[in-house]
mmCIF file of C-alpha atoms in Angstrom:
data_model
loop_
_atom_site.group_PDB
_atom_site.id
_atom_site.type_symbol
_atom_site.label_atom_id
_atom_site.label_comp_id
_atom_site.label_asym_id
_atom_site.label_seq_id
_atom_site.Cartn_x
_atom_site.Cartn_y
_atom_site.Cartn_z
ATOM 1 C CA UNK A 1022 136.602 169.912 109.182
ATOM 2 C CA UNK A 1023 135.113 166.466 108.694
ATOM 3 C CA UNK A 1024 131.572 165.477 107.718
ATOM 4 C CA UNK A 1025 129.829 162.246 108.726
ATOM 5 C CA UNK A 1026 127.237 160.615 106.499
ATOM 6 C CA UNK A 1027 125.061 158.044 108.208
ATOM 7 C CA UNK A 1028 122.116 156.080 106.850
ATOM 8 C CA UNK A 1029 119.346 155.161 107.004
ATOM 9 C CA UNK A 1030 117.773 157.798 109.245
ATOM 10 C CA UNK A 1031 115.073 155.447 110.512
ATOM 11 C CA UNK A 1032 114.688 151.705 110.367
ATOM 12 C CA UNK A 1033 112.032 149.280 111.566
ATOM 13 C CA UNK A 1034 113.150 145.663 111.608
ATOM 14 C CA UNK A 1035 111.576 142.434 112.910
ATOM 15 C CA UNK A 1036 113.212 140.427 115.661
ATOM 16 C CA UNK A 1037 115.677 137.925 114.223
ATOM 17 C CA UNK A 1038 116.391 139.909 111.046
ATOM 18 C CA UNK A 1039 119.891 141.109 110.087
ATOM 19 C CA UNK A 1040 121.130 144.688 110.392
ATOM 20 C CA UNK A 1041 123.616 146.818 108.516
ATOM 21 C CA UNK A 1042 124.165 150.498 109.296
ATOM 22 C CA UNK A 1043 126.744 152.394 107.307
ATOM 23 C CA UNK A 1044 128.781 155.462 108.112
ATOM 24 C CA UNK A 1045 131.189 157.305 105.817
ATOM 25 C CA UNK A 1046 133.491 160.216 106.563
ATOM 26 C CA UNK A 1047 134.576 163.132 104.377
ATOM 27 C CA UNK A 1048 137.227 165.754 104.958
ATOM 28 C CA UNK A 1049 139.832 163.713 106.791
ATOM 29 C CA UNK A 1050 141.972 160.609 106.427
ATOM 30 C CA UNK A 1051 142.780 157.787 108.853
ATOM 31 C CA UNK A 1052 140.228 158.999 111.408
ATOM 32 C CA UNK A 1053 139.323 157.335 114.683
ATOM 33 C CA UNK A 1054 135.719 156.193 114.238
ATOM 34 C CA UNK A 1055 133.093 155.291 116.829
ATOM 35 C CA UNK A 1056 129.647 153.724 117.088
ATOM 36 C CA UNK A 1057 127.477 154.859 120.008
ATOM 37 C CA UNK A 1058 123.974 153.929 121.121
ATOM 38 C CA UNK A 1059 121.767 156.386 122.955
ATOM 39 C CA UNK A 1060 118.713 155.658 125.075
ATOM 40 C CA UNK A 1061 115.929 158.256 124.814
ATOM 41 C CA UNK A 1062 117.163 161.635 126.060
ATOM 42 C CA UNK A 1063 120.160 160.180 127.830
ATOM 43 C CA UNK A 1064 123.915 159.823 127.533
ATOM 44 C CA UNK A 1065 125.829 157.831 124.971
ATOM 45 C CA UNK A 1066 127.034 154.260 125.338
ATOM 46 C CA UNK A 1067 130.175 153.419 123.374
ATOM 47 C CA UNK A 1068 129.743 150.231 121.346
ATOM 48 C CA UNK A 1069 132.785 150.031 119.067
ATOM 49 C CA UNK A 1070 135.736 152.129 118.027
ATOM 50 C CA UNK A 1071 138.308 151.790 115.274
ATOM 51 C CA UNK A 1072 141.722 153.403 114.834
ATOM 52 C CA UNK A 1073 142.272 152.014 111.332
ATOM 53 C CA UNK A 1074 141.185 149.627 108.587
ATOM 54 C CA UNK A 1075 140.305 146.239 110.012
ATOM 55 C CA UNK A 1076 140.970 147.379 113.598
ATOM 56 C CA UNK A 1077 137.886 147.121 115.799
ATOM 57 C CA UNK A 1078 137.620 147.378 119.567
ATOM 58 C CA UNK A 1079 134.438 146.335 121.329
ATOM 59 C CA UNK A 1080 133.416 148.037 124.547
ATOM 60 C CA UNK A 1081 130.246 146.134 125.378
ATOM 61 C CA UNK A 1082 129.581 142.412 124.725
ATOM 62 C CA UNK A 1083 126.366 142.252 122.748
ATOM 63 C CA UNK A 1084 124.507 141.092 119.706
ATOM 64 C CA UNK A 1085 126.286 143.555 117.425
ATOM 65 C CA UNK A 1086 129.520 143.663 115.446
ATOM 66 C CA UNK A 1087 131.424 146.320 113.548
ATOM 67 C CA UNK A 1088 133.722 146.372 110.562
ATOM 68 C CA UNK A 1089 135.933 148.927 108.863
ATOM 69 C CA UNK A 1090 136.551 147.761 105.291
ATOM 70 C CA UNK A 1091 137.885 151.138 104.113
ATOM 71 C CA UNK A 1092 139.632 154.057 105.774
ATOM 72 C CA UNK A 1093 136.538 156.239 105.877
ATOM 73 C CA UNK A 1094 133.820 153.591 106.111
ATOM 74 C CA UNK A 1095 132.498 152.103 109.339
ATOM 75 C CA UNK A 1096 129.703 149.509 109.429
ATOM 76 C CA UNK A 1097 127.569 148.283 112.323
ATOM 77 C CA UNK A 1098 125.965 144.867 111.853
ATOM 78 C CA UNK A 1099 123.925 142.177 113.478
ATOM 79 C CA UNK A 1100 123.043 138.698 112.279
ATOM 80 C CA UNK A 1101 119.846 138.480 114.353
ATOM 81 C CA UNK A 1102 118.289 141.530 115.972
ATOM 82 C CA UNK A 1103 116.825 141.455 119.474
ATOM 83 C CA UNK A 1104 114.142 143.738 120.883
ATOM 84 C CA UNK A 1105 116.798 145.222 123.170
ATOM 85 C CA UNK A 1106 118.764 146.410 120.128
ATOM 86 C CA UNK A 1107 116.234 149.194 119.581
ATOM 87 C CA UNK A 1108 117.722 152.647 120.049
ATOM 88 C CA UNK A 1109 119.354 155.650 118.447
ATOM 89 C CA UNK A 1110 122.691 154.769 116.842
ATOM 90 C CA UNK A 1111 125.307 157.406 116.228
ATOM 91 C CA UNK A 1112 128.534 157.259 114.252
ATOM 92 C CA UNK A 1113 131.292 159.682 115.244
ATOM 93 C CA UNK A 1114 134.689 160.778 114.024
ATOM 94 C CA UNK A 1115 137.342 162.281 116.259
ATOM 95 C CA UNK A 1116 139.183 165.377 115.095
ATOM 96 C CA UNK A 1117 138.979 169.123 114.538
ATOM 97 C CA UNK A 1118 135.467 170.355 113.945
ATOM 98 C CA UNK A 1119 134.360 173.854 113.084
ATOM 99 C CA UNK A 1120 134.785 175.123 116.625
ATOM 100 C CA UNK A 1121 137.201 172.898 118.504
ATOM 101 C CA UNK A 1122 138.692 169.432 118.892
ATOM 102 C CA UNK A 1123 136.273 166.646 119.747
ATOM 103 C CA UNK A 1124 133.726 164.443 118.045
ATOM 104 C CA UNK A 1125 131.785 165.108 114.863
ATOM 105 C CA UNK A 1126 128.622 163.030 114.843
ATOM 106 C CA UNK A 1127 126.411 161.785 112.083
ATOM 107 C CA UNK A 1128 122.707 162.531 112.156
ATOM 108 C CA UNK A 1129 121.928 159.137 113.659
ATOM 109 C CA UNK A 1130 119.762 156.103 112.860
ATOM 110 C CA UNK A 1131 116.602 155.448 114.850
ATOM 111 C CA UNK A 1132 116.275 151.645 114.978
ATOM 112 C CA UNK A 1133 113.054 150.040 116.163
ATOM 113 C CA UNK A 1134 113.007 146.270 116.480
ATOM 114 C CA UNK A 1135 109.476 144.850 116.470
ATOM 115 C CA UNK B 6 134.602 152.998 134.134
ATOM 116 C CA UNK B 7 134.919 156.778 134.035
ATOM 117 C CA UNK B 8 131.583 158.126 135.308
ATOM 118 C CA UNK B 9 130.474 161.640 134.540
ATOM 119 C CA UNK B 10 127.372 162.784 136.391
ATOM 120 C CA UNK B 11 125.427 165.751 135.114
ATOM 121 C CA UNK B 12 122.976 167.829 137.120
ATOM 122 C CA UNK B 13 120.254 168.666 136.907
ATOM 123 C CA UNK B 14 118.908 165.866 134.753
ATOM 124 C CA UNK B 15 115.971 168.004 133.588
ATOM 125 C CA UNK B 16 115.582 171.793 133.579
ATOM 126 C CA UNK B 17 112.646 173.887 132.415
ATOM 127 C CA UNK B 18 112.997 177.669 132.569
ATOM 128 C CA UNK B 19 111.426 180.812 131.161
ATOM 129 C CA UNK B 20 113.035 182.747 128.340
ATOM 130 C CA UNK B 21 115.460 185.339 129.716
ATOM 131 C CA UNK B 22 116.469 183.399 132.822
ATOM 132 C CA UNK B 23 119.992 182.280 133.608
ATOM 133 C CA UNK B 24 120.994 178.691 134.320
ATOM 134 C CA UNK B 25 123.983 176.518 135.169
ATOM 135 C CA UNK B 26 124.534 172.879 134.303
ATOM 136 C CA UNK B 27 127.131 170.818 136.135
ATOM 137 C CA UNK B 28 129.315 167.892 135.077
ATOM 138 C CA UNK B 29 131.126 166.062 137.880
ATOM 139 C CA UNK B 30 133.463 163.095 138.161
ATOM 140 C CA UNK B 31 135.915 161.539 140.574
ATOM 141 C CA UNK B 32 138.301 161.010 137.659
ATOM 142 C CA UNK B 33 140.794 163.441 136.148
ATOM 143 C CA UNK B 34 140.444 164.236 132.456
ATOM 144 C CA UNK B 35 142.961 165.649 130.003
ATOM 145 C CA UNK B 36 140.184 167.623 128.327
ATOM 146 C CA UNK B 37 136.441 168.030 128.527
ATOM 147 C CA UNK B 38 133.909 168.778 125.831
ATOM 148 C CA UNK B 39 130.354 170.107 125.867
ATOM 149 C CA UNK B 40 127.820 169.116 123.211
ATOM 150 C CA UNK B 41 124.241 170.149 122.452
ATOM 151 C CA UNK B 42 121.849 167.707 120.838
ATOM 152 C CA UNK B 43 118.453 168.423 119.311
ATOM 153 C CA UNK B 44 115.808 165.678 119.027
ATOM 154 C CA UNK B 45 116.508 163.243 116.206
ATOM 155 C CA UNK B 46 119.947 164.672 115.504
ATOM 156 C CA UNK B 47 123.508 163.883 116.507
ATOM 157 C CA UNK B 48 125.255 165.941 119.217
ATOM 158 C CA UNK B 49 127.117 169.055 118.061
ATOM 159 C CA UNK B 50 130.357 170.096 119.721
ATOM 160 C CA UNK B 51 130.140 173.447 121.507
ATOM 161 C CA UNK B 52 133.541 173.754 123.160
ATOM 162 C CA UNK B 53 136.594 171.896 124.427
ATOM 163 C CA UNK B 54 138.439 172.942 127.589
ATOM 164 C CA UNK B 55 141.868 171.536 128.361
ATOM 165 C CA UNK B 56 143.464 173.521 131.194
ATOM 166 C CA UNK B 57 142.417 173.340 134.852
ATOM 167 C CA UNK B 58 140.539 176.548 135.714
ATOM 168 C CA UNK B 59 140.046 177.453 132.064
ATOM 169 C CA UNK B 60 137.034 179.581 131.163
ATOM 170 C CA UNK B 61 135.698 179.834 127.631
ATOM 171 C CA UNK B 62 132.860 182.024 126.425
ATOM 172 C CA UNK B 63 130.713 181.392 123.385
ATOM 173 C CA UNK B 64 128.249 184.300 123.088
ATOM 174 C CA UNK B 65 125.806 183.749 125.999
ATOM 175 C CA UNK B 66 127.417 180.448 127.047
ATOM 176 C CA UNK B 67 130.265 180.300 129.569
ATOM 177 C CA UNK B 68 132.181 177.072 130.128
ATOM 178 C CA UNK B 69 134.547 176.414 133.011
ATOM 179 C CA UNK B 70 136.888 173.508 133.670
ATOM 180 C CA UNK B 71 137.536 172.773 137.334
ATOM 181 C CA UNK B 72 140.996 173.426 138.759
ATOM 182 C CA UNK B 73 141.523 169.714 139.365
ATOM 183 C CA UNK B 74 140.142 168.818 135.895
ATOM 184 C CA UNK B 75 137.471 166.589 137.422
ATOM 185 C CA UNK B 76 134.437 168.777 136.827
ATOM 186 C CA UNK B 77 132.990 171.434 134.576
ATOM 187 C CA UNK B 78 130.089 173.826 134.389
ATOM 188 C CA UNK B 79 128.076 175.426 131.623
ATOM 189 C CA UNK B 80 126.348 178.723 132.355
ATOM 190 C CA UNK B 81 123.780 180.217 129.977
ATOM 191 C CA UNK B 82 122.822 183.854 130.326
ATOM 192 C CA UNK B 83 119.412 185.096 129.200
ATOM 193 C CA UNK B 84 118.288 181.727 127.844
ATOM 194 C CA UNK B 85 116.403 181.653 124.559
ATOM 195 C CA UNK B 86 114.058 178.988 123.110
ATOM 196 C CA UNK B 87 116.833 178.116 120.637
ATOM 197 C CA UNK B 88 118.935 176.912 123.578
ATOM 198 C CA UNK B 89 116.490 174.034 124.115
ATOM 199 C CA UNK B 90 118.138 170.640 123.786
ATOM 200 C CA UNK B 91 120.105 167.906 125.506
ATOM 201 C CA UNK B 92 123.460 169.086 126.850
ATOM 202 C CA UNK B 93 126.172 166.450 127.154
ATOM 203 C CA UNK B 94 129.618 166.704 128.674
ATOM 204 C CA UNK B 95 132.375 164.315 127.651
ATOM 205 C CA UNK B 96 135.728 163.797 129.355
ATOM 206 C CA UNK B 97 138.841 162.553 127.597
ATOM 207 C CA UNK B 98 141.536 160.415 129.198
ATOM 208 C CA UNK B 99 143.660 160.758 126.091
ATOM 209 C CA UNK B 100 142.594 157.348 124.805
ATOM 210 C CA UNK B 101 138.848 157.714 124.860
ATOM 211 C CA UNK B 102 135.964 160.077 125.537
ATOM 212 C CA UNK B 103 133.435 159.271 128.292
ATOM 213 C CA UNK B 104 130.027 160.901 128.038
ATOM 214 C CA UNK B 105 127.965 162.290 130.880
ATOM 215 C CA UNK B 106 124.399 161.361 131.701
ATOM 216 C CA UNK B 107 122.949 164.458 129.991
ATOM 217 C CA UNK B 108 120.876 167.508 130.975
ATOM 218 C CA UNK B 109 117.645 168.113 129.093
ATOM 219 C CA UNK B 110 116.935 171.850 128.898
ATOM 220 C CA UNK B 111 113.631 173.377 127.848
ATOM 221 C CA UNK B 112 113.361 177.149 127.463
ATOM 222 C CA UNK B 113 109.756 178.316 127.436
ATOM 223 C CA UNK B 114 108.966 181.404 125.332
#
């Protein structure tokens, strides 16, 4: 089964500053990768997904962008953060986990824009 | 947009009680997953159901996929404090997963 590494765990950034969140995957090759954002205690909003190197699909127009420079690396970026970008960001990989087929998630990044 | 509504949104019960969480949609899904998420962590996959009417059991948890593959339920027997968390359902159309609105469960010792 695959493992997702996501960092940093927490981040406090001023409005207008840039952002780079990184996600790497172990245990699989050519995975479908996803970036989600989660409001406190609620469901997940899909931001971007990628089916391969350099292939990015955006679900929600926003202040963010994503890139996939390597097969098992997925990066979420912003040139200038807004207050509304605050949230819990999760990277996910689709495939067979320990129990069943679905998503394996990273441990998340709590972003606070001040 | 594929909308998955979960109910109840919040649930607080005493240890030892039984509970059921529902996940409903007007859309048909090829499969449906259930996840549990603890605060500050990513969701963890509990089960995937793929056949209409399918029932899967995972210890004290019972998952059922509706006959029409539009809805699902999660039943927990004799809830324990370790069951506390946010429960999320997610439906797949084959191209993408759509997540439900979430049910926050608190089991009081």
